[in-house]
Backbone as CSV, one residue per row, in Angstrom:
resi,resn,N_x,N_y,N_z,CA_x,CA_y,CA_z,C_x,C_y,C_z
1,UNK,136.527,-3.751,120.163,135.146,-3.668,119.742,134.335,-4.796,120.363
2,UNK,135.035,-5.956,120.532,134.284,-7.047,121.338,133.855,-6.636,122.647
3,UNK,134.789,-5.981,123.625,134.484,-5.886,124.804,133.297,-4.827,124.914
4,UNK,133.380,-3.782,123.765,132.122,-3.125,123.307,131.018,-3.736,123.388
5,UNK,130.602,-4.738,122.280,129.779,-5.458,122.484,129.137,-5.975,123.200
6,UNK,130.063,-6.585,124.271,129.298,-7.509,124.970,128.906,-6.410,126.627
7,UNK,129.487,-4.800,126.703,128.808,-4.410,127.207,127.254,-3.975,126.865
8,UNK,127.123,-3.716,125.379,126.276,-3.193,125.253,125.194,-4.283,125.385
9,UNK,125.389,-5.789,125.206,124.586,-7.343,125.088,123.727,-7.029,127.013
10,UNK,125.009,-7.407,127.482,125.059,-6.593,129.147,123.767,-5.725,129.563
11,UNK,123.617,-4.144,128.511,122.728,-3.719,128.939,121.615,-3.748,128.513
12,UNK,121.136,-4.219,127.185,120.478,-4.321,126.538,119.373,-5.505,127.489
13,UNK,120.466,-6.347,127.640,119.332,-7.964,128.360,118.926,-7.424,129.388
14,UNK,119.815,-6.631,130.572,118.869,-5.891,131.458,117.912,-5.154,130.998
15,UNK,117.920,-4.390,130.352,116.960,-3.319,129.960,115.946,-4.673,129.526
16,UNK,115.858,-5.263,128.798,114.892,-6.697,128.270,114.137,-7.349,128.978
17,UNK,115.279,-7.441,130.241,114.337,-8.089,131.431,113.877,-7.520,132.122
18,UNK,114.037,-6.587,132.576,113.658,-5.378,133.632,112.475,-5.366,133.053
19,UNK,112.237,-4.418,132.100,111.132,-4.193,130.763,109.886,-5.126,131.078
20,UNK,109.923,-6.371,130.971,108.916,-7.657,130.912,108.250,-7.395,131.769
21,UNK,106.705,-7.643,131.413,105.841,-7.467,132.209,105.307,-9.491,132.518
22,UNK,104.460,-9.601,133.296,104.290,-11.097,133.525,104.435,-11.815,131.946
23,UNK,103.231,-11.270,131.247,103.073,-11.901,130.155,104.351,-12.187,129.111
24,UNK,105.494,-11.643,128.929,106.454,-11.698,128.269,107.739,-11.752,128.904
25,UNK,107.436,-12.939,130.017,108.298,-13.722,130.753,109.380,-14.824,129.397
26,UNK,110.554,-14.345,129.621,111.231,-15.262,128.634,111.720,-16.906,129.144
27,UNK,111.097,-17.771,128.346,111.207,-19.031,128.655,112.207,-19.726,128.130
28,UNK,113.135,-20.308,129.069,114.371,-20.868,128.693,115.412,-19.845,129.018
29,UNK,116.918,-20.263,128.195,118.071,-19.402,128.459,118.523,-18.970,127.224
30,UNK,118.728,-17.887,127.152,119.562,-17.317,126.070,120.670,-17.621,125.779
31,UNK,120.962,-18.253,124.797,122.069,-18.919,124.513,123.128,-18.555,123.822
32,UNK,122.985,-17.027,122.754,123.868,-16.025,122.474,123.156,-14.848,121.214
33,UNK,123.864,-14.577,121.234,123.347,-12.967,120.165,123.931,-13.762,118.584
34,UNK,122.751,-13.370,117.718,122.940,-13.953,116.559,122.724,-12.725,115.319
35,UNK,124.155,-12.760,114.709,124.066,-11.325,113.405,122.578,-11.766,112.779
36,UNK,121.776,-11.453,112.605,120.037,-11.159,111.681,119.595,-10.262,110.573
37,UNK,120.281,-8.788,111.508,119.570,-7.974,110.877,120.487,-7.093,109.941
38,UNK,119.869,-7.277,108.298,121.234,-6.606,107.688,120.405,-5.208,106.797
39,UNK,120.598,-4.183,107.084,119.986,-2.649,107.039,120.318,-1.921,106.177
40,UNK,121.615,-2.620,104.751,121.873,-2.458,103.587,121.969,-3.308,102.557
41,UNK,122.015,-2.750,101.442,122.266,-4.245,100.395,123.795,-4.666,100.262
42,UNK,124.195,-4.380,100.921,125.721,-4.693,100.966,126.199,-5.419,102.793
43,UNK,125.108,-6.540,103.618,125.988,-6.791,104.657,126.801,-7.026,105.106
44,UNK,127.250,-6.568,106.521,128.215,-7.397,107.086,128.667,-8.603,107.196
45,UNK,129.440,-9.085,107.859,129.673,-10.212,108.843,129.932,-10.648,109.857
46,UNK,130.235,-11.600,110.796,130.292,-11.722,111.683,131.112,-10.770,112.410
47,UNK,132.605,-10.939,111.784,134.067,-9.747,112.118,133.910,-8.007,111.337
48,UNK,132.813,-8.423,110.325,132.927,-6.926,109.668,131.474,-6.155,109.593
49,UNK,131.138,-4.868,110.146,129.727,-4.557,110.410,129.525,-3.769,108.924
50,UNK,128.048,-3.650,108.942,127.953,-2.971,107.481,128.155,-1.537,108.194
51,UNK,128.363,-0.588,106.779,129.432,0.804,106.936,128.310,1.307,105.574
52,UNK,128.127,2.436,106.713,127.013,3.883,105.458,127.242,4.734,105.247
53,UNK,127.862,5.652,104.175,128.946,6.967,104.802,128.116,8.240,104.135
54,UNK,127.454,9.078,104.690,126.847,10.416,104.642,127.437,11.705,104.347
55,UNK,127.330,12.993,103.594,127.635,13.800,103.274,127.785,14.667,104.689
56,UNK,127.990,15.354,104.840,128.751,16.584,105.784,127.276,17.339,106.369
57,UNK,126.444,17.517,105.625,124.959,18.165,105.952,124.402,17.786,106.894
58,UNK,123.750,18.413,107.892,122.502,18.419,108.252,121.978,17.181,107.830
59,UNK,121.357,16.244,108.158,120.031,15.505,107.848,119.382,14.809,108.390
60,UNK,118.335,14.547,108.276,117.997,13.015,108.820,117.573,11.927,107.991
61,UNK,117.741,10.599,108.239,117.250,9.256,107.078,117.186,8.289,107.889
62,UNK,116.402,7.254,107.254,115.336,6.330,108.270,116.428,4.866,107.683
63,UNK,116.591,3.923,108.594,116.723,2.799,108.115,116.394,2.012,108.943
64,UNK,115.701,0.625,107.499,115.084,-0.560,108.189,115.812,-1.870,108.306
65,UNK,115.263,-2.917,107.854,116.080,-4.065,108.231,115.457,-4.442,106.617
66,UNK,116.478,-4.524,105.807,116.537,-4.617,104.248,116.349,-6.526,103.973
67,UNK,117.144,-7.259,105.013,116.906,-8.350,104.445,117.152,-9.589,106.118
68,UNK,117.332,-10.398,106.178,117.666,-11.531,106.779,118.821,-12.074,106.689
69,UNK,119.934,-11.980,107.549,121.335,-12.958,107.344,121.260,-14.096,107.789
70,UNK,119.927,-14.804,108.370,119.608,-16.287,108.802,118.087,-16.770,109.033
71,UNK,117.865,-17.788,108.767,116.684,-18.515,108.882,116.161,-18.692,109.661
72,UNK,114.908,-18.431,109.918,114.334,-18.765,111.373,113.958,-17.750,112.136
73,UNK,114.021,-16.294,111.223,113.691,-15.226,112.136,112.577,-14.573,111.294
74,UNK,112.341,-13.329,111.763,111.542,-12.502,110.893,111.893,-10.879,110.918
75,UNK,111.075,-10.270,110.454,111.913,-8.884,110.427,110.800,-7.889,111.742
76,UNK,111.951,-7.552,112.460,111.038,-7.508,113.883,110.380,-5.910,113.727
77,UNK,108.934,-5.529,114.564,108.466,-4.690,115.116,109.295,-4.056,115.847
78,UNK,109.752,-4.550,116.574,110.627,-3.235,117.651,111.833,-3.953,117.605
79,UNK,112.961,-2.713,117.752,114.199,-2.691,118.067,115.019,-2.140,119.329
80,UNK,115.579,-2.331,119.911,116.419,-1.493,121.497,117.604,-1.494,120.544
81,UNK,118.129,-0.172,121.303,119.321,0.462,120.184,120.380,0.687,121.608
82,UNK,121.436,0.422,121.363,122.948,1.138,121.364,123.436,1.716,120.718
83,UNK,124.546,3.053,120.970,125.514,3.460,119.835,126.177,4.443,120.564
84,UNK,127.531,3.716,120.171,128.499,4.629,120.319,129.170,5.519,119.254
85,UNK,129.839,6.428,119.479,130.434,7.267,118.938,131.900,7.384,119.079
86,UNK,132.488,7.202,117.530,133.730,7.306,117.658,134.991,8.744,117.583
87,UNK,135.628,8.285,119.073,136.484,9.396,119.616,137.726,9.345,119.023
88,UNK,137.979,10.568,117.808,139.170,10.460,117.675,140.282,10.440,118.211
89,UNK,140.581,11.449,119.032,141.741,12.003,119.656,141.982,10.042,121.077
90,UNK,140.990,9.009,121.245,141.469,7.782,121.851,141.622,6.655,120.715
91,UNK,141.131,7.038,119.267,140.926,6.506,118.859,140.313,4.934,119.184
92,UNK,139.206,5.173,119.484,138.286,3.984,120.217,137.085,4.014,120.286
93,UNK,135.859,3.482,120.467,134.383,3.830,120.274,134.364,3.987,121.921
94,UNK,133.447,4.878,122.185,132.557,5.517,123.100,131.362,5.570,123.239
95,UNK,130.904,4.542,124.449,129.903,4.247,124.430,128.848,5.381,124.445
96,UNK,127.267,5.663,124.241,126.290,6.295,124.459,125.181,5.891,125.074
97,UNK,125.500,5.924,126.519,124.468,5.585,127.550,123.346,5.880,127.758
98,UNK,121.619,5.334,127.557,120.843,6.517,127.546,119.590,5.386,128.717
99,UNK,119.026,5.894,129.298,118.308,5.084,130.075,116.962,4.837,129.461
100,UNK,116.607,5.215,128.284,115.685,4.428,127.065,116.014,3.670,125.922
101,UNK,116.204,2.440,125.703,116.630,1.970,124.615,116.430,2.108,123.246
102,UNK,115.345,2.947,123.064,114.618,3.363,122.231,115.029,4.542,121.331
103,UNK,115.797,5.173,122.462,116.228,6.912,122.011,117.650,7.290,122.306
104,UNK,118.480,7.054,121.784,119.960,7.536,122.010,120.366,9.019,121.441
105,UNK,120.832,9.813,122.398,121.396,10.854,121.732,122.738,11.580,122.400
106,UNK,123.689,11.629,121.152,125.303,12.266,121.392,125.028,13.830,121.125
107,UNK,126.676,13.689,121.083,127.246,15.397,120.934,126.893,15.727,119.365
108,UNK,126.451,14.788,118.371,125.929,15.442,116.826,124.823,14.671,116.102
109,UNK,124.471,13.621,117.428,123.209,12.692,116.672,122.098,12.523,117.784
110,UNK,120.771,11.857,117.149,119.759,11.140,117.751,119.562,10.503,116.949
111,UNK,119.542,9.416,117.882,119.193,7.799,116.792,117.746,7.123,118.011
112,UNK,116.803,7.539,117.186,115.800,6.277,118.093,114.466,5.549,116.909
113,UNK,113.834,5.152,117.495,113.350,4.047,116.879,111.810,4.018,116.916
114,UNK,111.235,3.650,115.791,109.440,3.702,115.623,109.376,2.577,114.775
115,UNK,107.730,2.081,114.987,107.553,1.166,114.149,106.433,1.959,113.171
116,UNK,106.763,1.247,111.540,105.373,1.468,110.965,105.178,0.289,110.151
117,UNK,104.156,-0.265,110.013,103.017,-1.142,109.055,103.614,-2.503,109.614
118,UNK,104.142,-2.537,111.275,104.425,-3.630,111.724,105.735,-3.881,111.696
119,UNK,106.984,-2.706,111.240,108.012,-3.387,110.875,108.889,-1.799,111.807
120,UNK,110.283,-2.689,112.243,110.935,-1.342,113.016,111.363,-1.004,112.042
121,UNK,111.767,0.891,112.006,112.374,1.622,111.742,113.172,2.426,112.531
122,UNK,114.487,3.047,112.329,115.221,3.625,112.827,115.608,4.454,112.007
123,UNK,115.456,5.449,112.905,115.627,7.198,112.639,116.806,7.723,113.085
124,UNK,117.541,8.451,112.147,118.918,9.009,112.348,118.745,10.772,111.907
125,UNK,119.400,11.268,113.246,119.168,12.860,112.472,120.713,12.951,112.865
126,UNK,121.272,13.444,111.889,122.779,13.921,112.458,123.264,15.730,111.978
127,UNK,123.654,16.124,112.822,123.822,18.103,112.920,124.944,17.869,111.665
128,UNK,124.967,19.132,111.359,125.783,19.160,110.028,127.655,19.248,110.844
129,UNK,128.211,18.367,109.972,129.906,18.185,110.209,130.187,19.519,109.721
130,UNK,130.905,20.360,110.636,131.582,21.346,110.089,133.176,21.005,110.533
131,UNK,133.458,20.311,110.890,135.008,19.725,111.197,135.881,19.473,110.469
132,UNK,136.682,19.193,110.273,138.229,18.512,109.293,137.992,17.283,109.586
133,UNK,137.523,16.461,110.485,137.222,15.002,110.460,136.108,14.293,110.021
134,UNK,136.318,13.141,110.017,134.596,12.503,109.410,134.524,12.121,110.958
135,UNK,132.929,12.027,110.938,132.767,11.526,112.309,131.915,10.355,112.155
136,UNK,131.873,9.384,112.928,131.310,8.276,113.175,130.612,7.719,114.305
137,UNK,129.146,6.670,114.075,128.635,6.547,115.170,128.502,5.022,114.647
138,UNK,128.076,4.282,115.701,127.631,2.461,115.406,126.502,2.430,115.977
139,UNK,125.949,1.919,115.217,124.088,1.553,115.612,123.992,0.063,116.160
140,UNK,123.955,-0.626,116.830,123.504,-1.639,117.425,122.470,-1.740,117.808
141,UNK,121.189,-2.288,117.236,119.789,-2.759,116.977,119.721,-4.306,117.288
142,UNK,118.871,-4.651,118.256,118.382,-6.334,118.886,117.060,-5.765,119.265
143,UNK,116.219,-7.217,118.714,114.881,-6.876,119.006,114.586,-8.167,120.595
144,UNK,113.740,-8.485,120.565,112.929,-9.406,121.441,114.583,-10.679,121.179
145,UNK,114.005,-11.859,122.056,115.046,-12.885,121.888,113.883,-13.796,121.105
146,UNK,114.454,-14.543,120.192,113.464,-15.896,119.570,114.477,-17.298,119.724
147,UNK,113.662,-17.720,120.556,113.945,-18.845,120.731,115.021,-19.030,122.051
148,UNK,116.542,-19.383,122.126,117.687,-19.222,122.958,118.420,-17.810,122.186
149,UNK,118.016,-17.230,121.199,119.050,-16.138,120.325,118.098,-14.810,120.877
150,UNK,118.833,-13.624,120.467,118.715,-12.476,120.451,119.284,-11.873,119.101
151,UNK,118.276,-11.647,118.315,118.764,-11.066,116.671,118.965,-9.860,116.720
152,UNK,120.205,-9.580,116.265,120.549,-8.113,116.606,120.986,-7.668,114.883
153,UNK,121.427,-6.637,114.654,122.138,-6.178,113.599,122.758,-4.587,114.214
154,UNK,123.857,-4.726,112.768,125.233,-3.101,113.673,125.381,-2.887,112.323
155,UNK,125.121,-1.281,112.195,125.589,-0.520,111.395,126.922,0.761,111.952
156,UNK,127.791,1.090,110.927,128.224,2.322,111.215,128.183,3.239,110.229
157,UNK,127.567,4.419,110.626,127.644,5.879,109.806,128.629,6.560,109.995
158,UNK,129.345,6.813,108.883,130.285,7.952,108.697,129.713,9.182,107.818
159,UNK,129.481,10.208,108.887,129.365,11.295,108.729,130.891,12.086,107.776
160,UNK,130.844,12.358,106.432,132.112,13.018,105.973,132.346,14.174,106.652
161,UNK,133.736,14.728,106.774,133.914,16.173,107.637,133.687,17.121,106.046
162,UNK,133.930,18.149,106.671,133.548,19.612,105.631,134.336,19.458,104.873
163,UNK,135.645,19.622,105.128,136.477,19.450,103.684,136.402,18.663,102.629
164,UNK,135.469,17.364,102.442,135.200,16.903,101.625,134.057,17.211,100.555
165,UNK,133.989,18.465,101.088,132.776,18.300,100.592,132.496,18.853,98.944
């Protein structure tokens, strides 16, 4: 899952810098990715991401950034998203490559991202599980960098399979 990570850090800072127009030239060096953003009342930690587990249906549901896991930040306007999807049969996450950071979409989801009243939101629609498995995706959300950091936060949804239902 680390080496995960730090591809997705990888594309994200390109996409960040590429992105910048003169005015939002980043000053200084980034000095590493810092856990921030926690998107339930139950967060993660550093080694453990927060985990949301969904019924088998059809749906879609919005999530924001519920609270702060450190000082010194704020709860950001925009977010750039990663997410992979986890492959049973390698048992391993799989990345989801999309050339907008904004808008990711797999083989049973779209996950992208809007702001309202100044604050990001992220939008999840996932097709209804008709499978024997639960299926799973990881949300990886980093907004702007503040300061030498880049505040990110990671969720994973588990979609339940049908038989549970």
């Amino acid at each position: 899952m680390n080496n995960l990570k730090l591809i997705f850090t990888a594309i994200l800072f390109l996409a960040l810098t590429c992105a910048c127009s003169n005015d939002d030239v980043i000053k200084g060096e980034i000095a590493a990715r810092k856990l921030v953003y926690a998107f339930t009342d139950t967060p993660g930690s550093v080694s453990n991401s927060e985990t949301m587990t969904v019924s088998s249906s059809e749906q879609e549901f919005s999530l924001s950034v519920k609270s702060l896991m450190e000082t010194g930040f704020q709860i950001p306007d925009k977010l750039f998203l990663s997410v992979s999807e986890w492959d049973n049969e390698k048992n391993d996450w799989k990345p989801v490559l999309s050339g907008n950071t904004t808008e990711v979409s797999g083989s049973f989801f779209r996950v992208y991202t809007e702001s309202a009243d100044g604050k990001a939101i992220i939008k999840v629609s996932l097709d209804a599980n008709t499978s024997s498995t639960d299926r799973r995706i990881c949300i990886f959300a980093e907004s702007s960098p503040v300061g030498s950091y880049i505040p990110y936060g990671e969720i994973n949804i588990i979609q339940e399979s049908a038989s549970e239902i």
